[in-house]
Short mmCIF file of C-alpha atoms in Angstrom, two decimals:
data_model
loop_
_atom_site.label_atom_id
_atom_site.label_comp_id
_atom_site.label_asym_id
_atom_site.label_seq_id
_atom_site.Cartn_x
_atom_site.Cartn_y
_atom_site.Cartn_z
CA MET A 20 30.33 -10.45 2.83
CA GLU A 21 27.90 -7.54 3.05
CA PRO A 22 24.22 -8.29 2.43
CA GLU A 23 22.91 -7.44 -1.03
CA PRO A 24 20.77 -4.27 -1.03
CA LEU A 25 17.08 -4.70 -1.68
CA ILE A 26 17.27 -2.11 -4.48
CA PRO A 27 20.69 -2.49 -6.11
CA ALA A 28 20.04 0.33 -8.61
CA LEU A 29 20.16 2.87 -5.77
CA THR A 30 23.78 2.08 -4.95
CA ALA A 31 25.06 3.73 -8.15
CA PRO A 32 21.98 5.55 -9.44
CA GLY A 33 21.70 7.06 -12.88
CA ASP A 34 19.13 8.99 -14.84
CA ALA A 35 16.94 6.04 -15.80
CA PRO A 36 13.26 6.51 -14.86
CA ALA A 37 12.22 4.88 -11.58
CA LEU A 38 8.80 6.12 -10.48
CA ARG A 39 6.00 8.01 -12.19
CA PHE A 40 2.67 8.92 -10.61
CA GLY A 41 0.60 10.94 -13.03
CA ASP A 42 2.79 13.85 -14.19
CA ARG A 43 5.21 13.54 -11.25
CA ALA A 44 8.29 11.39 -11.69
CA LEU A 45 11.69 10.55 -10.24
CA THR A 46 14.77 9.06 -11.82
CA TYR A 47 16.89 6.61 -9.85
CA ALA A 48 19.31 9.43 -9.01
CA GLU A 49 16.46 11.60 -7.77
CA LEU A 50 14.94 8.71 -5.81
CA ALA A 51 18.32 8.02 -4.19
CA ALA A 52 18.60 11.68 -3.18
CA THR A 53 15.07 12.08 -1.81
CA ALA A 54 14.79 8.69 -0.11
CA GLY A 55 18.39 8.85 1.11
CA ALA A 56 17.83 12.21 2.79
CA LEU A 57 14.67 10.91 4.48
CA ALA A 58 16.48 7.72 5.53
CA ALA A 59 19.12 9.85 7.23
CA ARG A 60 16.39 11.68 9.16
CA LEU A 61 14.87 8.39 10.28
CA THR A 62 18.26 7.18 11.45
CA GLU A 63 18.92 10.42 13.34
CA ALA A 64 15.50 10.18 14.97
CA GLY A 65 16.29 6.67 16.19
CA ALA A 66 13.00 5.42 14.75
CA ALA A 67 12.31 1.79 15.63
CA ARG A 68 9.26 1.50 13.36
CA VAL A 69 7.50 4.03 11.11
CA ALA A 70 3.92 4.26 9.88
CA VAL A 71 3.35 5.30 6.26
CA TRP A 72 0.09 6.97 5.23
CA ALA A 73 -0.15 4.84 2.11
CA THR A 74 -1.96 6.92 -0.48
CA PRO A 75 -1.36 5.97 -4.15
CA THR A 76 1.25 8.72 -4.52
CA LEU A 77 4.93 9.35 -5.07
CA GLU A 78 5.25 10.24 -1.36
CA THR A 79 4.28 6.73 -0.28
CA ALA A 80 6.84 5.11 -2.56
CA VAL A 81 9.61 7.47 -1.42
CA GLY A 82 8.67 6.96 2.24
CA VAL A 83 8.79 3.18 2.03
CA VAL A 84 12.08 3.19 0.11
CA ALA A 85 13.55 5.54 2.72
CA ALA A 86 12.51 3.21 5.53
CA LEU A 87 14.12 0.29 3.69
CA LEU A 88 17.36 2.25 3.21
CA ALA A 89 17.41 3.10 6.91
CA GLY A 90 16.64 -0.48 7.97
CA VAL A 91 13.51 0.71 9.79
CA PRO A 92 10.36 -1.46 9.46
CA ALA A 93 7.51 0.38 7.75
CA VAL A 94 3.83 -0.07 8.60
CA PRO A 95 1.65 0.87 5.58
CA LEU A 96 -1.70 2.34 6.66
CA ASN A 97 -4.81 2.05 4.53
CA PRO A 98 -6.24 5.60 4.22
CA LYS A 99 -9.73 4.11 3.99
CA SER A 100 -9.50 2.34 7.36
CA GLY A 101 -11.91 3.39 10.07
CA GLU A 102 -10.82 5.05 13.31
CA LYS A 103 -11.20 1.86 15.36
CA GLU A 104 -9.06 -0.20 12.98
CA LEU A 105 -6.42 2.51 12.68
CA GLY A 106 -6.33 2.88 16.44
CA HIS A 107 -5.75 -0.84 16.82
CA ILE A 108 -2.95 -0.89 14.23
CA VAL A 109 -1.17 2.14 15.70
CA GLY A 110 -1.49 0.77 19.22
CA ASP A 111 -0.30 -2.67 18.20
CA SER A 112 2.64 -1.61 16.00
CA ALA A 113 3.71 1.37 18.14
CA PRO A 114 5.41 3.37 15.36
CA SER A 115 7.84 6.12 16.35
CA LEU A 116 6.39 8.49 13.76
CA VAL A 117 4.26 8.70 10.64
CA LEU A 118 5.35 9.57 7.10
CA ALA A 119 2.80 11.39 4.96
CA GLY A 120 2.42 13.70 2.01
CA PRO A 121 2.53 17.43 2.82
CA ASP A 122 -1.13 17.88 1.88
CA ASP A 123 -2.46 14.76 3.60
CA GLN A 124 -5.08 15.26 6.30
CA LEU A 125 -4.43 12.61 8.93
CA PRO A 126 -7.21 11.23 11.16
CA ALA A 127 -7.39 11.60 14.92
CA ALA A 128 -6.05 8.09 15.46
CA LEU A 129 -2.63 9.35 14.30
CA ALA A 130 -2.70 12.64 16.19
CA GLY A 131 -0.29 11.43 18.87
CA LEU A 132 2.47 10.54 16.41
CA GLU A 133 5.29 12.78 15.28
CA ARG A 134 4.79 13.55 11.60
CA ILE A 135 7.38 13.89 8.86
CA ASP A 136 6.20 15.20 5.51
CA VAL A 137 7.83 13.34 2.65
CA ALA A 138 9.67 15.57 0.19
CA THR A 139 9.80 14.40 -3.40
CA ALA A 140 11.94 17.20 -4.86
CA PRO A 141 15.65 16.35 -4.63
CA ARG A 142 17.63 18.75 -2.46
CA GLY A 143 21.24 18.30 -3.37
CA PRO A 144 23.12 15.05 -4.00
CA ALA A 145 22.21 11.81 -2.29
CA PRO A 146 23.77 11.38 1.15
CA ALA A 147 26.28 8.63 1.77
CA ALA A 148 24.80 5.17 1.46
CA PRO A 149 23.61 3.86 4.83
CA PRO A 150 25.21 0.73 6.30
CA ALA A 151 24.13 -2.61 4.86
CA VAL A 152 21.15 -4.16 6.62
CA SER A 153 20.85 -7.83 7.56
CA PRO A 154 18.35 -9.81 5.46
CA ALA A 155 16.71 -11.01 8.69
CA VAL A 156 15.68 -7.48 9.71
CA PRO A 157 11.93 -6.78 9.29
CA ALA A 158 11.20 -4.71 6.21
CA LEU A 159 7.44 -4.26 6.57
CA VAL A 160 4.65 -4.95 9.01
CA VAL A 161 1.54 -5.39 6.86
CA TYR A 162 -1.80 -5.83 8.61
CA THR A 163 -4.30 -8.46 7.56
CA SER A 164 -7.84 -7.50 6.60
CA GLY A 165 -9.22 -8.55 9.98
CA THR A 166 -12.13 -10.63 8.66
CA THR A 167 -11.89 -13.05 11.61
CA GLY A 168 -10.95 -10.60 14.37
CA PRO A 169 -8.72 -7.57 14.86
CA PRO A 170 -6.12 -7.20 12.08
CA LYS A 171 -2.83 -8.98 12.76
CA GLY A 172 0.54 -7.42 11.96
CA VAL A 173 2.44 -9.69 9.56
CA VAL A 174 6.19 -9.19 10.02
CA LEU A 175 7.95 -9.57 6.67
CA PRO A 176 11.75 -9.79 6.72
CA ARG A 177 13.87 -8.25 3.98
CA SER A 178 14.93 -11.74 2.91
CA ALA A 179 11.31 -12.68 2.15
CA LEU A 180 10.85 -9.64 -0.09
CA ALA A 181 14.04 -10.43 -1.97
CA ALA A 182 13.16 -14.11 -2.33
CA THR A 183 9.65 -13.53 -3.66
CA LEU A 184 10.65 -10.77 -6.08
CA ASP A 185 13.56 -12.79 -7.44
CA ALA A 186 11.34 -15.86 -7.83
CA LEU A 187 8.83 -13.77 -9.79
CA ALA A 188 11.64 -12.41 -11.95
CA ASP A 189 12.50 -16.00 -12.83
CA ALA A 190 8.88 -16.97 -13.51
CA TRP A 191 7.97 -13.85 -15.48
CA GLN A 192 11.33 -13.19 -17.17
CA TRP A 193 11.13 -9.79 -15.47
CA THR A 194 14.07 -7.47 -16.21
CA GLY A 195 15.18 -3.88 -15.93
CA ASP A 196 13.82 -3.26 -19.42
CA ASP A 197 10.24 -3.80 -18.21
CA VAL A 198 7.93 -0.89 -17.47
CA LEU A 199 5.04 -1.77 -15.16
CA VAL A 200 1.68 0.01 -15.15
CA HIS A 201 -0.98 -0.44 -12.48
CA GLY A 202 -3.49 1.43 -10.34
CA LEU A 203 -3.35 -0.72 -7.20
CA PRO A 204 -3.47 0.61 -3.62
CA LEU A 205 -0.10 0.81 -1.87
CA PHE A 206 -0.96 -0.47 1.59
CA HIS A 207 -0.87 -4.14 0.63
CA VAL A 208 1.48 -6.76 -0.81
CA HIS A 209 0.17 -6.59 -4.38
CA GLY A 210 0.49 -2.88 -5.03
CA LEU A 211 3.42 -2.05 -2.75
CA ILE A 212 5.78 -5.05 -2.75
CA LEU A 213 5.08 -6.46 -6.21
CA GLY A 214 3.96 -3.23 -7.84
CA VAL A 215 6.56 -0.77 -6.52
CA LEU A 216 9.47 -2.67 -5.00
CA GLY A 217 9.33 -5.31 -7.75
CA PRO A 218 10.24 -2.93 -10.60
CA LEU A 219 12.77 -1.09 -8.43
CA ARG A 220 14.57 -4.30 -7.50
CA ARG A 221 14.95 -5.12 -11.19
CA GLY A 222 16.12 -1.61 -12.06
CA GLY A 223 13.02 -1.04 -14.17
CA SER A 224 10.28 1.53 -13.75
CA ILE A 225 6.69 1.89 -12.64
CA ARG A 226 3.90 4.10 -13.94
CA HIS A 227 1.14 4.32 -11.36
CA LEU A 228 -2.25 5.43 -12.63
CA GLY A 229 -3.35 6.92 -9.31
CA ARG A 230 -6.85 5.75 -10.06
CA PHE A 231 -7.45 2.78 -12.35
CA SER A 232 -9.04 3.46 -15.72
CA THR A 233 -9.09 1.55 -18.97
CA ALA A 234 -8.07 4.75 -20.77
CA GLY A 235 -5.01 5.02 -18.52
CA VAL A 236 -4.08 1.39 -19.16
CA ALA A 237 -4.39 1.89 -22.92
CA ARG A 238 -2.33 5.10 -22.83
CA GLU A 239 0.54 3.64 -20.83
CA LEU A 240 0.74 0.30 -22.64
CA ALA A 241 0.71 2.16 -25.95
CA SER A 242 3.59 4.39 -24.85
CA GLY A 243 6.19 1.92 -23.66
CA ALA A 244 4.78 0.04 -20.67
CA THR A 245 5.31 -3.71 -20.99
CA MET A 246 3.47 -5.21 -18.00
CA LEU A 247 0.08 -4.69 -16.37
CA PHE A 248 -0.87 -5.74 -12.83
CA GLY A 249 -4.49 -5.75 -11.74
CA VAL A 250 -7.16 -7.40 -9.62
CA PRO A 251 -10.20 -9.19 -11.09
CA THR A 252 -12.44 -6.12 -10.74
CA MET A 253 -10.03 -4.19 -12.96
CA TYR A 254 -9.77 -6.94 -15.55
CA HIS A 255 -13.56 -7.26 -15.57
CA ARG A 256 -13.75 -3.56 -16.46
CA VAL A 257 -11.16 -4.16 -19.16
CA ALA A 258 -13.17 -7.06 -20.58
CA GLU A 259 -16.37 -4.98 -20.56
CA ALA A 260 -14.63 -2.07 -22.32
CA LEU A 261 -12.88 -4.03 -25.09
CA PRO A 262 -15.76 -4.05 -27.60
CA ASP A 263 -15.96 -0.23 -27.55
CA GLU A 264 -12.29 0.71 -27.09
CA PRO A 265 -10.13 -0.40 -30.05
CA GLU A 266 -7.10 1.43 -28.65
CA LEU A 267 -7.35 -0.69 -25.50
CA VAL A 268 -7.46 -3.87 -27.59
CA LYS A 269 -4.34 -2.80 -29.49
CA ALA A 270 -2.49 -1.79 -26.32
CA LEU A 271 -3.22 -5.05 -24.50
CA ALA A 272 -2.26 -7.06 -27.56
CA GLY A 273 1.17 -5.42 -27.47
CA ALA A 274 1.84 -5.98 -23.75
CA ARG A 275 4.49 -8.49 -22.74
CA LEU A 276 2.68 -9.67 -19.60
CA LEU A 277 -0.79 -9.26 -18.09
CA VAL A 278 -0.98 -10.42 -14.47
CA SER A 279 -4.02 -10.75 -12.20
CA GLY A 280 -3.97 -11.45 -8.49
CA SER A 281 -5.50 -10.92 -5.01
CA ALA A 282 -8.56 -12.98 -5.98
CA ALA A 283 -9.54 -15.48 -8.67
CA LEU A 284 -10.13 -14.02 -12.13
CA PRO A 285 -13.37 -15.50 -13.50
CA VAL A 286 -12.84 -17.78 -16.47
CA HIS A 287 -15.29 -15.85 -18.65
CA ASP A 288 -13.21 -12.68 -18.25
CA HIS A 289 -10.08 -14.65 -19.14
CA GLU A 290 -11.73 -15.81 -22.33
CA ARG A 291 -13.17 -12.44 -23.32
CA ILE A 292 -9.76 -10.76 -23.01
CA ALA A 293 -7.96 -13.57 -24.85
CA SER A 294 -10.53 -13.59 -27.65
CA ALA A 295 -10.31 -9.84 -28.22
CA THR A 296 -6.55 -9.33 -27.82
CA GLY A 297 -4.85 -12.66 -28.42
CA ARG A 298 -3.15 -12.26 -25.02
CA ARG A 299 -3.89 -14.37 -21.97
CA VAL A 300 -3.89 -13.02 -18.44
CA ILE A 301 -1.74 -15.07 -16.10
CA GLU A 302 -2.54 -15.56 -12.42
CA ARG A 303 -0.39 -15.99 -9.36
CA TYR A 304 -1.20 -16.93 -5.78
CA GLY A 305 0.04 -15.42 -2.58
CA MET A 306 -0.92 -14.12 0.83
CA THR A 307 0.27 -11.38 3.15
CA GLU A 308 2.00 -14.02 5.30
CA THR A 309 3.65 -15.87 2.43
CA LEU A 310 4.08 -13.26 -0.29
CA MET A 311 4.02 -15.20 -3.58
CA ASN A 312 3.71 -18.99 -3.66
CA THR A 313 2.81 -19.97 -7.22
CA SER A 314 2.41 -18.45 -10.65
CA VAL A 315 1.77 -19.30 -14.24
CA ARG A 316 5.16 -18.80 -15.87
CA ALA A 317 5.72 -16.42 -18.77
CA ASP A 318 7.12 -19.36 -20.73
CA GLY A 319 4.38 -21.72 -19.55
CA GLN A 320 0.78 -22.40 -20.43
CA ALA A 321 -1.67 -19.70 -19.31
CA ARG A 322 -4.46 -21.97 -18.16
CA ALA A 323 -7.59 -20.10 -17.05
CA GLY A 324 -8.74 -21.01 -13.57
CA THR A 325 -5.31 -22.01 -12.28
CA VAL A 326 -2.55 -20.15 -10.44
CA GLY A 327 0.29 -22.06 -12.03
CA VAL A 328 3.09 -23.95 -10.34
CA PRO A 329 5.16 -23.33 -7.18
CA LEU A 330 7.75 -20.58 -7.57
CA PRO A 331 11.47 -21.37 -7.24
CA GLY A 332 12.30 -22.06 -3.60
CA VAL A 333 8.68 -22.62 -2.54
CA GLU A 334 7.49 -26.03 -1.35
CA LEU A 335 3.74 -26.65 -1.58
CA ARG A 336 1.55 -29.53 -0.49
CA LEU A 337 -2.16 -30.25 -0.13
CA VAL A 338 -3.33 -31.89 3.10
CA ASP A 339 -6.52 -33.22 4.66
CA GLU A 340 -7.90 -32.40 8.12
CA ALA A 341 -5.24 -34.65 9.71
CA ASP A 342 -2.39 -32.90 7.88
CA GLN A 343 -1.93 -35.95 5.68
CA GLU A 344 -0.88 -35.22 2.12
CA VAL A 345 -3.59 -35.41 -0.56
CA PRO A 346 -2.64 -36.88 -3.96
CA ALA A 347 -2.99 -34.95 -7.19
CA GLY A 348 -6.32 -35.31 -8.95
CA PRO A 349 -9.29 -33.24 -10.17
CA ASP A 350 -11.48 -34.07 -7.14
CA ALA A 351 -8.78 -34.39 -4.46
CA VAL A 352 -9.38 -31.19 -2.51
CA GLY A 353 -6.91 -30.29 0.23
CA GLU A 354 -5.65 -27.31 2.20
CA ILE A 355 -2.59 -25.60 0.76
CA GLN A 356 0.44 -25.58 3.06
CA VAL A 357 3.69 -23.92 2.03
CA ARG A 358 7.20 -23.38 3.32
CA GLY A 359 10.18 -21.51 1.94
CA PRO A 360 12.17 -18.27 2.15
CA ASN A 361 9.10 -16.22 1.20
CA LEU A 362 7.37 -16.64 4.57
CA PHE A 363 6.78 -14.07 7.29
CA THR A 364 8.53 -14.48 10.63
CA GLU A 365 5.67 -13.81 13.05
CA TYR A 366 2.42 -12.04 13.80
CA LEU A 367 3.48 -8.98 15.77
CA ASN A 368 2.76 -9.40 19.50
CA ARG A 369 0.83 -12.63 18.80
CA PRO A 370 2.99 -15.69 19.59
CA ASP A 371 -0.19 -17.75 20.02
CA ALA A 372 -1.44 -16.94 16.53
CA THR A 373 2.02 -17.47 15.07
CA ALA A 374 2.32 -20.93 16.60
CA ALA A 375 -1.18 -21.91 15.46
CA ALA A 376 -0.42 -20.87 11.89
CA PHE A 377 2.24 -23.53 11.38
CA ALA A 378 2.05 -27.32 11.16
CA ASP A 379 4.94 -29.60 12.09
CA GLY A 380 7.96 -29.16 9.86
CA GLY A 381 7.50 -25.42 9.36
CA TRP A 382 4.54 -25.72 6.97
CA PHE A 383 2.33 -22.61 6.97
CA ARG A 384 -1.39 -23.33 6.99
CA THR A 385 -2.86 -21.04 4.34
CA GLY A 386 -6.52 -21.90 4.89
CA ASP A 387 -6.94 -22.02 1.09
CA MET A 388 -8.37 -25.14 -0.50
CA ALA A 389 -7.15 -26.39 -3.86
CA VAL A 390 -6.67 -29.31 -6.19
CA ARG A 391 -3.39 -30.10 -7.93
CA GLU A 392 -3.32 -31.28 -11.48
CA PRO A 393 -0.94 -34.10 -12.51
CA ASP A 394 1.47 -31.62 -14.14
CA GLY A 395 1.71 -29.56 -10.93
CA TYR A 396 -0.67 -26.72 -11.79
CA VAL A 397 -2.65 -25.56 -8.75
CA ARG A 398 -6.34 -24.68 -8.95
CA ILE A 399 -7.74 -22.92 -5.89
CA VAL A 400 -11.34 -23.72 -5.05
CA GLY A 401 -11.83 -21.39 -2.09
CA ARG A 402 -11.13 -20.61 1.54
CA LYS A 403 -11.38 -23.42 4.07
CA ALA A 404 -13.55 -21.32 6.39
CA THR A 405 -16.00 -19.92 3.83
CA ASP A 406 -15.64 -21.72 0.49
CA LEU A 407 -15.42 -25.43 1.31
CA ILE A 408 -18.90 -26.92 1.25
CA LYS A 409 -19.46 -30.47 2.55
CA SER A 410 -22.62 -31.67 0.88
CA GLY A 411 -23.93 -35.22 0.58
CA GLY A 412 -20.51 -36.70 1.37
CA TYR A 413 -18.71 -34.56 -1.21
CA LYS A 414 -16.19 -31.75 -0.63
CA ILE A 415 -17.17 -28.96 -3.00
CA GLY A 416 -15.15 -25.81 -3.69
CA ALA A 417 -17.18 -22.65 -4.16
CA GLY A 418 -14.81 -21.21 -6.76
CA GLU A 419 -15.56 -23.59 -9.62
CA ILE A 420 -19.31 -23.14 -9.11
CA GLU A 421 -18.88 -19.37 -9.18
CA ASN A 422 -17.00 -19.63 -12.48
CA ALA A 423 -19.77 -21.81 -13.92
CA LEU A 424 -22.45 -19.34 -12.82
CA LEU A 425 -20.54 -16.46 -14.43
CA GLU A 426 -20.69 -18.28 -17.77
CA HIS A 427 -24.47 -17.81 -17.72
CA ASP A 428 -25.56 -14.79 -19.77
CA GLY A 429 -27.97 -13.70 -17.06
CA VAL A 430 -25.36 -13.45 -14.29
CA ARG A 431 -23.13 -10.39 -13.81
CA GLU A 432 -21.60 -11.29 -10.42
CA ALA A 433 -21.71 -14.50 -8.41
CA ALA A 434 -20.73 -15.87 -5.02
CA VAL A 435 -21.35 -19.33 -3.60
CA THR A 436 -21.68 -20.34 0.04
CA GLY A 437 -22.97 -23.29 2.02
CA GLU A 438 -25.78 -23.34 4.52
CA PRO A 439 -27.04 -26.10 6.84
CA ASP A 440 -29.26 -28.72 5.27
CA PRO A 441 -30.93 -31.52 7.30
CA ASP A 442 -30.42 -34.08 4.54
CA LEU A 443 -27.14 -33.07 2.82
CA GLY A 444 -25.32 -31.57 5.78
CA GLU A 445 -24.78 -28.41 3.76
CA ARG A 446 -26.40 -27.23 0.57
CA VAL A 447 -24.95 -25.01 -2.12
CA VAL A 448 -26.32 -21.44 -2.15
CA ALA A 449 -25.82 -19.18 -5.17
CA TRP A 450 -25.72 -15.41 -4.63
CA ILE A 451 -26.00 -13.52 -7.90
CA VAL A 452 -26.22 -10.02 -9.29
CA PRO A 453 -28.29 -10.38 -12.49
CA ALA A 454 -27.05 -8.90 -15.74
CA ASP A 455 -30.56 -7.58 -16.34
CA PRO A 456 -32.63 -6.95 -13.17
CA SER A 457 -35.82 -7.35 -15.21
CA ARG A 458 -34.83 -10.86 -16.25
CA VAL A 459 -33.48 -12.78 -13.25
CA PRO A 460 -32.48 -16.40 -13.99
CA SER A 461 -34.44 -18.96 -11.98
CA LEU A 462 -32.90 -21.43 -9.56
CA ASP A 463 -33.83 -24.34 -11.84
CA GLU A 464 -32.19 -22.62 -14.81
CA LEU A 465 -28.96 -21.98 -12.93
CA ALA A 466 -28.92 -25.44 -11.34
CA SER A 467 -29.21 -27.08 -14.76
CA HIS A 468 -26.53 -24.76 -16.13
CA VAL A 469 -24.06 -25.72 -13.35
CA ALA A 470 -24.88 -29.44 -13.40
CA ALA A 471 -24.22 -29.59 -17.14
CA ARG A 472 -20.76 -28.05 -16.72
CA LEU A 473 -19.59 -29.62 -13.47
CA ALA A 474 -21.52 -32.40 -11.77
CA PRO A 475 -25.08 -32.74 -10.45
CA HIS A 476 -23.99 -32.69 -6.78
CA LYS A 477 -22.40 -29.24 -7.33
CA ARG A 478 -25.59 -27.54 -8.51
CA PRO A 479 -27.02 -24.74 -6.32
CA ARG A 480 -30.00 -25.70 -4.17
CA ALA A 481 -30.90 -22.14 -3.18
CA LEU A 482 -30.70 -18.75 -4.90
CA ARG A 483 -30.22 -15.29 -3.41
CA VAL A 484 -30.43 -12.18 -5.62
CA LEU A 485 -28.61 -8.94 -4.74
CA ASP A 486 -27.98 -5.55 -6.33
CA ALA A 487 -24.22 -5.87 -5.65
CA LEU A 488 -21.81 -8.18 -3.85
CA PRO A 489 -19.82 -6.76 -0.93
CA ARG A 490 -16.10 -6.41 -1.78
CA ASN A 491 -12.96 -5.12 -0.09
CA ASP A 492 -10.42 -2.66 -1.53
CA MET A 493 -8.66 -5.45 -3.43
CA GLY A 494 -11.86 -6.63 -5.11
CA LYS A 495 -12.32 -9.77 -3.01
CA ILE A 496 -15.90 -10.75 -2.23
CA LEU A 497 -16.61 -10.45 1.49
CA LYS A 498 -18.78 -13.49 2.06
CA ARG A 499 -19.15 -12.80 5.76
CA ALA A 500 -20.76 -9.50 4.80
CA LEU A 501 -23.49 -11.18 2.75
CA PRO A 502 -26.86 -10.43 4.35
CA ALA A 503 -28.45 -13.00 6.60
CA THR A 504 -31.43 -13.05 4.28
CA ALA A 505 -31.96 -11.90 0.72
CA PRO A 506 -34.75 -12.25 -1.83
CA ASN A 507 -34.99 -15.68 -3.44
#
């Protein structure tokens, strides 16, 4: 039996819409023709691996689809990466060539690679379908953010992409009738795999905003789009805009599904959106190495502050420092470990890192800390390395304290870390961006606010005030980039 194609709609393509970026669009027939012709070129070139200059454009989507058709692993490159990081990725992944848009100006780090400009205008009928590709063949090599060292190349097999997208289809009741709108970057799992390949695998369509705007979201949801994907920064902008943009309220109220990911969506933004629109944002949880692990289901309860339940086929457990399973309970914090068909196969050229990433039995160590509610819902409290604070004999997750701080009217942004304390071991430190710089909440005020909502031992013991919190392209707070000192 031949393997199932990753994008079945390309095997007998019709005139249904597939991709739209701004005023440029392709039907499935046009996508099959353009991507098929490029796939034939990649096959003729004998490419073993190709880099893709992953701008938020039609060219990136066509280039990645072409690589998938040809069975050639694609390496998406973040156009905002610095020369040193790009040099490392190119040297590590050793692509045969780079795919780019005709007008793209490529940096010096890519100067040594053969370049193929991606054409998006169909030139004749689609070539013959390429041979079927084994599900075990790598589809993508996606590089991690490199917060703890040089970025690592995560090798994702075609089977993992299929498994995670099909599991999400089950959880979200995602079909070919859905039209997805988003403005996410295309060099990462969220925007590329979920946001482009997800709709294509279902036979649906995507409308990419190019650059996120609340006006763009309102326009697309009001004109036929059914689903919205975003990161917390985007949903925060949505929540801020709702009081002054009635068309946005109406558009969101009519959406079938609003999904947030890549970082935790603060509870106060959940509530503001739900209050204004009657629709709740659902969250899911994944990583580059695992793709998607859990999600709130479309037919389930959208519970703010949680990432739902394990997806079909995914096993999840919480463990302590000795890899012993932690029972469910509101204060039973453990590291998330997962296994299933959604996992990566290896870190490219890093057998040591690959081996260290797995516990006995094939469980992947995520490094994320969580609690599990009795009904199976997972609530992430932070990263093991940066968000687990051991204070006075308690294990405290930074995430719930950050949510509590954001419920204070005087706080616009918040991050929580731990720092050494001679008495407690570690003490809780609150980093805030005030809503009004002329009226900064005091430490005592915030400590009382947190203690009243959570527990006294979770209150901040120190306060740092900033003009802005450092974030990456996906909106995640970069806690390692917080200054060594800041005004109290």
